[in-house]
mmCIF file of C-alpha atoms in Angstrom:
data_model
loop_
_atom_site.group_PDB
_atom_site.id
_atom_site.type_symbol
_atom_site.label_atom_id
_atom_site.label_comp_id
_atom_site.label_asym_id
_atom_site.label_seq_id
_atom_site.Cartn_x
_atom_site.Cartn_y
_atom_site.Cartn_z
ATOM 1 C CA ASP Q 604 143.850 117.115 76.571
ATOM 2 C CA ILE Q 605 140.741 118.183 74.600
ATOM 3 C CA VAL Q 606 140.504 117.175 70.937
ATOM 4 C CA MET Q 607 138.603 119.232 68.604
ATOM 5 C CA THR Q 608 137.112 117.551 65.513
ATOM 6 C CA GLN Q 609 135.647 119.458 62.635
ATOM 7 C CA SER Q 610 133.354 118.120 60.000
ATOM 8 C CA PRO Q 611 133.620 117.968 57.062
ATOM 9 C CA GLY Q 612 137.322 118.459 55.934
ATOM 10 C CA SER Q 613 136.282 120.527 53.079
ATOM 11 C CA LEU Q 614 133.325 121.642 51.371
ATOM 12 C CA THR Q 615 132.197 122.861 47.923
ATOM 13 C CA LEU Q 616 129.014 124.611 47.615
ATOM 14 C CA SER Q 617 127.351 126.906 45.022
ATOM 15 C CA LEU Q 618 126.757 130.787 45.484
ATOM 16 C CA GLY Q 619 123.625 131.190 47.468
ATOM 17 C CA GLU Q 620 123.722 127.799 49.260
ATOM 18 C CA ARG Q 621 123.927 127.104 52.930
ATOM 19 C CA ALA Q 622 127.284 125.843 54.636
ATOM 20 C CA THR Q 623 127.319 124.032 57.777
ATOM 21 C CA ILE Q 624 130.451 123.247 59.390
ATOM 22 C CA LYS Q 625 130.599 120.975 62.617
ATOM 23 C CA CYS Q 626 132.887 120.894 65.497
ATOM 24 C CA LYS Q 627 132.990 118.289 68.147
ATOM 25 C CA SER Q 628 134.946 118.667 71.370
ATOM 26 C CA SER Q 629 136.214 115.432 73.237
ATOM 27 C CA GLN Q 630 134.951 117.008 76.460
ATOM 28 C CA SER Q 631 132.576 119.663 77.431
ATOM 29 C CA VAL Q 632 133.555 123.351 77.052
ATOM 30 C CA LEU Q 633 130.665 124.597 78.919
ATOM 31 C CA TYR Q 634 131.633 126.295 82.181
ATOM 32 C CA LYS Q 635 128.717 125.681 84.553
ATOM 33 C CA SER Q 636 129.219 128.318 86.914
ATOM 34 C CA ASN Q 637 128.670 130.897 84.153
ATOM 35 C CA ASN Q 638 126.793 128.957 81.681
ATOM 36 C CA LYS Q 639 129.278 129.822 78.783
ATOM 37 C CA ASN Q 640 130.795 127.762 76.299
ATOM 38 C CA TYR Q 641 134.535 128.249 75.710
ATOM 39 C CA LEU Q 642 134.239 127.924 71.951
ATOM 40 C CA ALA Q 643 135.369 130.348 69.262
ATOM 41 C CA TRP Q 644 135.294 130.350 65.438
ATOM 42 C CA TYR Q 645 137.789 131.793 63.128
ATOM 43 C CA GLN Q 646 137.963 132.282 59.422
ATOM 44 C CA GLN Q 647 141.195 132.396 57.467
ATOM 45 C CA LYS Q 648 141.217 133.644 53.973
ATOM 46 C CA PRO Q 649 144.004 132.702 51.792
ATOM 47 C CA GLY Q 650 146.946 134.586 52.494
ATOM 48 C CA GLN Q 651 145.411 136.436 55.392
ATOM 49 C CA SER Q 652 145.711 136.021 59.174
ATOM 50 C CA PRO Q 653 142.590 134.336 61.100
ATOM 51 C CA LYS Q 654 139.703 136.479 61.795
ATOM 52 C CA LEU Q 655 137.572 135.993 64.753
ATOM 53 C CA LEU Q 656 133.808 135.240 63.907
ATOM 54 C CA PHE Q 657 132.193 134.002 67.006
ATOM 55 C CA TYR Q 658 132.963 133.574 70.590
ATOM 56 C CA TRP Q 659 131.062 132.067 73.560
ATOM 57 C CA ALA Q 660 129.865 129.820 70.766
ATOM 58 C CA SER Q 661 127.282 132.023 69.440
ATOM 59 C CA THR Q 662 128.234 135.660 69.884
ATOM 60 C CA ARG Q 663 129.021 137.274 66.733
ATOM 61 C CA GLN Q 664 131.963 139.536 66.467
ATOM 62 C CA SER Q 665 131.489 142.991 65.383
ATOM 63 C CA GLY Q 666 131.465 143.413 61.811
ATOM 64 C CA VAL Q 667 130.474 139.876 60.958
ATOM 65 C CA PRO Q 668 127.631 139.618 58.471
ATOM 66 C CA ASP Q 669 124.312 138.363 60.120
ATOM 67 C CA ARG Q 670 124.261 135.513 57.500
ATOM 68 C CA PHE Q 671 126.924 133.819 59.637
ATOM 69 C CA SER Q 672 125.614 132.083 62.858
ATOM 70 C CA GLY Q 673 127.121 130.014 65.577
ATOM 71 C CA SER Q 674 125.233 127.464 67.780
ATOM 72 C CA GLY Q 675 125.480 124.612 70.114
ATOM 73 C CA SER Q 676 126.579 123.708 73.616
ATOM 74 C CA GLY Q 677 128.467 121.429 75.616
ATOM 75 C CA THR Q 678 130.602 119.294 73.054
ATOM 76 C CA ASP Q 679 128.735 119.990 69.827
ATOM 77 C CA PHE Q 680 128.831 123.189 67.811
ATOM 78 C CA THR Q 681 127.904 124.223 64.459
ATOM 79 C CA LEU Q 682 128.973 127.324 62.218
ATOM 80 C CA THR Q 683 126.443 128.127 59.611
ATOM 81 C CA ILE Q 684 126.649 130.539 56.681
ATOM 82 C CA ASN Q 685 123.467 131.151 54.789
ATOM 83 C CA SER Q 686 123.440 132.530 51.275
ATOM 84 C CA LEU Q 687 127.075 131.668 50.447
ATOM 85 C CA GLN Q 688 129.036 134.704 48.854
ATOM 86 C CA ALA Q 689 132.247 134.330 46.928
ATOM 87 C CA GLU Q 690 134.203 136.185 49.619
ATOM 88 C CA ASP Q 691 133.280 133.348 52.006
ATOM 89 C CA VAL Q 692 136.006 131.013 50.542
ATOM 90 C CA ALA Q 693 138.343 130.533 53.483
ATOM 91 C CA VAL Q 694 139.337 127.817 56.005
ATOM 92 C CA TYR Q 695 137.169 127.963 59.173
ATOM 93 C CA TYR Q 696 138.510 126.698 62.601
ATOM 94 C CA CYS Q 697 136.882 126.178 65.820
ATOM 95 C CA GLN Q 698 138.920 126.716 68.969
ATOM 96 C CA GLU Q 699 138.331 125.770 72.667
ATOM 97 C CA TYR Q 700 139.590 128.327 75.243
ATOM 98 C CA TYR Q 701 138.332 126.180 78.207
ATOM 99 C CA THR Q 702 141.840 124.630 78.766
ATOM 100 C CA THR Q 703 145.251 126.303 78.992
ATOM 101 C CA ARG Q 704 146.068 124.596 75.520
ATOM 102 C CA HIS Q 705 143.497 126.476 73.424
ATOM 103 C CA THR Q 706 143.333 123.766 71.035
ATOM 104 C CA PHE Q 707 141.988 124.435 67.420
ATOM 105 C CA GLY Q 708 140.024 122.231 65.230
ATOM 106 C CA GLN Q 709 141.979 120.902 62.090
ATOM 107 C CA GLY Q 710 139.817 123.306 59.958
ATOM 108 C CA THR Q 711 137.257 123.023 57.255
ATOM 109 C CA LYS Q 712 137.914 124.517 53.854
ATOM 110 C CA LEU Q 713 135.084 125.972 52.028
ATOM 111 C CA GLN Q 714 135.195 126.564 48.223
ATOM 112 C CA ILE Q 715 132.632 127.822 45.720
ATOM 113 C CA LYS Q 716 131.462 125.741 42.639
ATOM 114 C CA ASP F 1327 142.180 149.983 65.664
ATOM 115 C CA VAL F 1328 144.563 147.465 67.578
ATOM 116 C CA GLN F 1329 147.779 146.773 65.848
ATOM 117 C CA LEU F 1330 150.110 143.701 66.250
ATOM 118 C CA VAL F 1331 153.052 143.820 64.053
ATOM 119 C CA GLU F 1332 155.419 140.668 64.055
ATOM 120 C CA SER F 1333 159.154 140.689 63.031
ATOM 121 C CA GLY F 1334 162.243 138.745 63.401
ATOM 122 C CA GLY F 1335 161.368 135.748 61.146
ATOM 123 C CA GLY F 1336 163.625 134.240 58.568
ATOM 124 C CA LEU F 1337 165.814 131.227 57.378
ATOM 125 C CA VAL F 1338 167.786 129.362 60.172
ATOM 126 C CA GLN F 1339 169.673 125.870 60.179
ATOM 127 C CA PRO F 1340 168.272 122.956 62.245
ATOM 128 C CA GLY F 1341 169.702 123.561 65.894
ATOM 129 C CA GLY F 1342 169.877 127.364 65.375
ATOM 130 C CA SER F 1343 168.160 130.245 67.260
ATOM 131 C CA LEU F 1344 165.614 133.018 66.245
ATOM 132 C CA ARG F 1345 163.927 135.665 68.353
ATOM 133 C CA LEU F 1346 160.275 136.900 67.057
ATOM 134 C CA SER F 1347 158.949 140.268 68.191
ATOM 135 C CA CYS F 1348 155.464 141.667 68.154
ATOM 136 C CA ALA F 1349 155.017 145.407 68.519
ATOM 137 C CA ALA F 1350 151.752 146.228 69.995
ATOM 138 C CA SER F 1351 149.892 149.319 69.815
ATOM 139 C CA LYS F 1352 146.455 151.182 70.153
ATOM 140 C CA PHE F 1353 145.424 149.096 73.469
ATOM 141 C CA THR F 1354 146.621 148.888 76.943
ATOM 142 C CA PHE F 1355 149.209 146.074 76.340
ATOM 143 C CA ASN F 1356 149.873 145.415 80.018
ATOM 144 C CA ALA F 1357 146.259 144.554 80.585
ATOM 145 C CA PHE F 1358 146.121 141.633 78.324
ATOM 146 C CA TRP F 1359 147.413 138.100 78.142
ATOM 147 C CA MET F 1360 149.422 137.684 74.925
ATOM 148 C CA SER F 1361 150.216 134.596 72.764
ATOM 149 C CA TRP F 1362 151.881 133.042 70.056
ATOM 150 C CA VAL F 1363 150.060 130.709 67.512
ATOM 151 C CA ARG F 1364 151.857 129.081 64.550
ATOM 152 C CA GLN F 1365 150.593 127.540 61.251
ATOM 153 C CA ARG F 1366 152.786 125.031 59.409
ATOM 154 C CA PRO F 1367 152.853 125.071 55.745
ATOM 155 C CA GLY F 1368 149.313 124.016 54.431
ATOM 156 C CA LYS F 1369 148.453 122.982 57.856
ATOM 157 C CA GLY F 1370 146.046 124.335 60.693
ATOM 158 C CA LEU F 1371 146.482 126.498 63.542
ATOM 159 C CA GLU F 1372 148.442 125.553 66.674
ATOM 160 C CA PHE F 1373 148.741 127.284 69.887
ATOM 161 C CA VAL F 1374 152.370 127.776 71.040
ATOM 162 C CA ALA F 1375 152.458 129.665 74.102
ATOM 163 C CA HIS F 1376 150.995 132.615 75.995
ATOM 164 C CA ILE F 1377 151.911 134.888 78.973
ATOM 165 C CA LYS F 1378 150.078 136.601 81.644
ATOM 166 C CA GLU F 1379 150.016 140.647 81.833
ATOM 167 C CA ASP F 1380 152.647 140.617 84.353
ATOM 168 C CA ALA F 1381 154.525 137.733 83.010
ATOM 169 C CA SER F 1382 154.125 135.726 86.344
ATOM 170 C CA GLU F 1383 152.443 132.924 84.334
ATOM 171 C CA LYS F 1384 153.617 131.365 81.130
ATOM 172 C CA TYR F 1385 152.275 128.292 79.239
ATOM 173 C CA TYR F 1386 153.696 126.201 76.534
ATOM 174 C CA VAL F 1387 152.477 123.483 73.970
ATOM 175 C CA ASP F 1388 154.444 120.306 74.929
ATOM 176 C CA SER F 1389 156.466 120.298 71.590
ATOM 177 C CA VAL F 1390 158.179 123.434 72.515
ATOM 178 C CA LYS F 1391 158.845 123.254 76.165
ATOM 179 C CA GLY F 1392 162.416 123.782 77.008
ATOM 180 C CA ARG F 1393 163.156 125.016 73.658
ATOM 181 C CA PHE F 1394 161.096 128.389 73.388
ATOM 182 C CA ILE F 1395 160.524 131.124 75.872
ATOM 183 C CA ILE F 1396 157.910 133.617 75.743
ATOM 184 C CA SER F 1397 158.228 137.002 77.315
ATOM 185 C CA ARG F 1398 157.312 140.530 77.214
ATOM 186 C CA ASP F 1399 158.084 144.093 77.667
ATOM 187 C CA ASN F 1400 155.258 146.146 78.788
ATOM 188 C CA ALA F 1401 157.105 149.352 79.001
ATOM 189 C CA GLU F 1402 157.972 148.753 75.211
ATOM 190 C CA ASN F 1403 154.528 147.370 74.360
ATOM 191 C CA SER F 1404 156.246 144.134 73.172
ATOM 192 C CA LEU F 1405 155.948 140.451 73.040
ATOM 193 C CA TYR F 1406 158.777 138.161 72.263
ATOM 194 C CA LEU F 1407 159.446 134.538 71.236
ATOM 195 C CA GLN F 1408 162.779 133.290 71.897
ATOM 196 C CA MET F 1409 163.295 130.005 69.901
ATOM 197 C CA ASP F 1410 166.254 127.780 70.468
ATOM 198 C CA GLY F 1411 167.378 124.241 69.197
ATOM 199 C CA LEU F 1412 164.955 124.767 66.344
ATOM 200 C CA ARG F 1413 163.956 121.712 64.433
ATOM 201 C CA VAL F 1414 162.647 121.465 60.611
ATOM 202 C CA GLU F 1415 159.116 120.903 62.122
ATOM 203 C CA ASP F 1416 159.182 124.291 63.667
ATOM 204 C CA THR F 1417 159.028 125.754 60.316
ATOM 205 C CA ALA F 1418 155.803 127.901 60.138
ATOM 206 C CA VAL F 1419 154.240 131.211 60.219
ATOM 207 C CA TYR F 1420 154.073 132.393 63.772
ATOM 208 C CA TYR F 1421 151.382 134.752 64.632
ATOM 209 C CA CYS F 1422 151.235 137.020 67.511
ATOM 210 C CA ALA F 1423 147.553 136.999 69.125
ATOM 211 C CA ARG F 1424 145.892 139.166 71.868
ATOM 212 C CA GLY F 1425 144.226 137.101 74.371
ATOM 213 C CA GLY F 1426 142.123 138.095 77.396
ATOM 214 C CA ARG F 1427 141.954 140.782 79.852
ATOM 215 C CA ASP F 1428 142.728 139.423 83.454
ATOM 216 C CA THR F 1429 141.981 135.868 82.090
ATOM 217 C CA GLN F 1430 143.957 133.244 80.087
ATOM 218 C CA TYR F 1431 140.505 131.633 79.158
ATOM 219 C CA GLN F 1432 139.677 133.918 76.295
ATOM 220 C CA PHE F 1433 139.407 133.986 72.488
ATOM 221 C CA PHE F 1434 141.928 135.603 70.336
ATOM 222 C CA GLU F 1435 140.345 138.709 69.168
ATOM 223 C CA PHE F 1436 143.277 140.385 67.380
ATOM 224 C CA TRP F 1437 145.995 138.856 65.207
ATOM 225 C CA GLY F 1438 149.229 140.154 63.659
ATOM 226 C CA GLN F 1439 150.061 139.593 60.026
ATOM 227 C CA GLY F 1440 152.547 136.656 60.873
ATOM 228 C CA ALA F 1441 156.380 136.012 60.748
ATOM 229 C CA PRO F 1442 157.646 133.162 58.824
ATOM 230 C CA VAL F 1443 160.120 130.942 60.141
ATOM 231 C CA THR F 1444 161.771 128.459 57.923
ATOM 232 C CA VAL F 1445 164.322 125.916 59.441
ATOM 233 C CA SER F 1446 166.315 124.220 57.056
ATOM 234 C CA SER F 1447 169.814 123.202 56.221
#
């Protein structure tokens, strides 16, 4: 089974700062035949359902502000949020869909000082 | 816009049963894999089960195998999760999510609002 490990577990930053969230998979989620990373990022705000931010590791979902970016390949991935806004307070999850199990990371809680 | 609306959650005693439903609309339901994802109180997201467009393939997380059954009715645009032998650790909010078209190896683009399930005596 693939294990998805996110770091840090929580993050407290000031408005306007940059947030960097890491996700590491225990095995590669890069499918070589199509050169795609089967990795998604979700944002879950308090009291809401998860919302898709990125798929294929770096493809931004429609409507997601461009201060959000996704990067990485193979086993190491990063979600970056530039110029933090108050509305970015949420828990962020990575997820692999390379396997049937669709394993999620444990989440990173982002708070604003 | 795509809509997924769960229902059927509630309070049940350990060992009891519950059936969750998810009503889908505004997309071609029978063209997509559908999934259930749960979130225990204060915890992260956990994939529970998913089902192919024609129900010919189903997959479950190990912890629910033999107790939960995922099914769908394409004529009714509905997804179901029959939960038997419920345990305290099944307490969670259960989300219905849309998977991929013609593939199970897809992200979850749309989610329902969630159905809370509490297993307690």
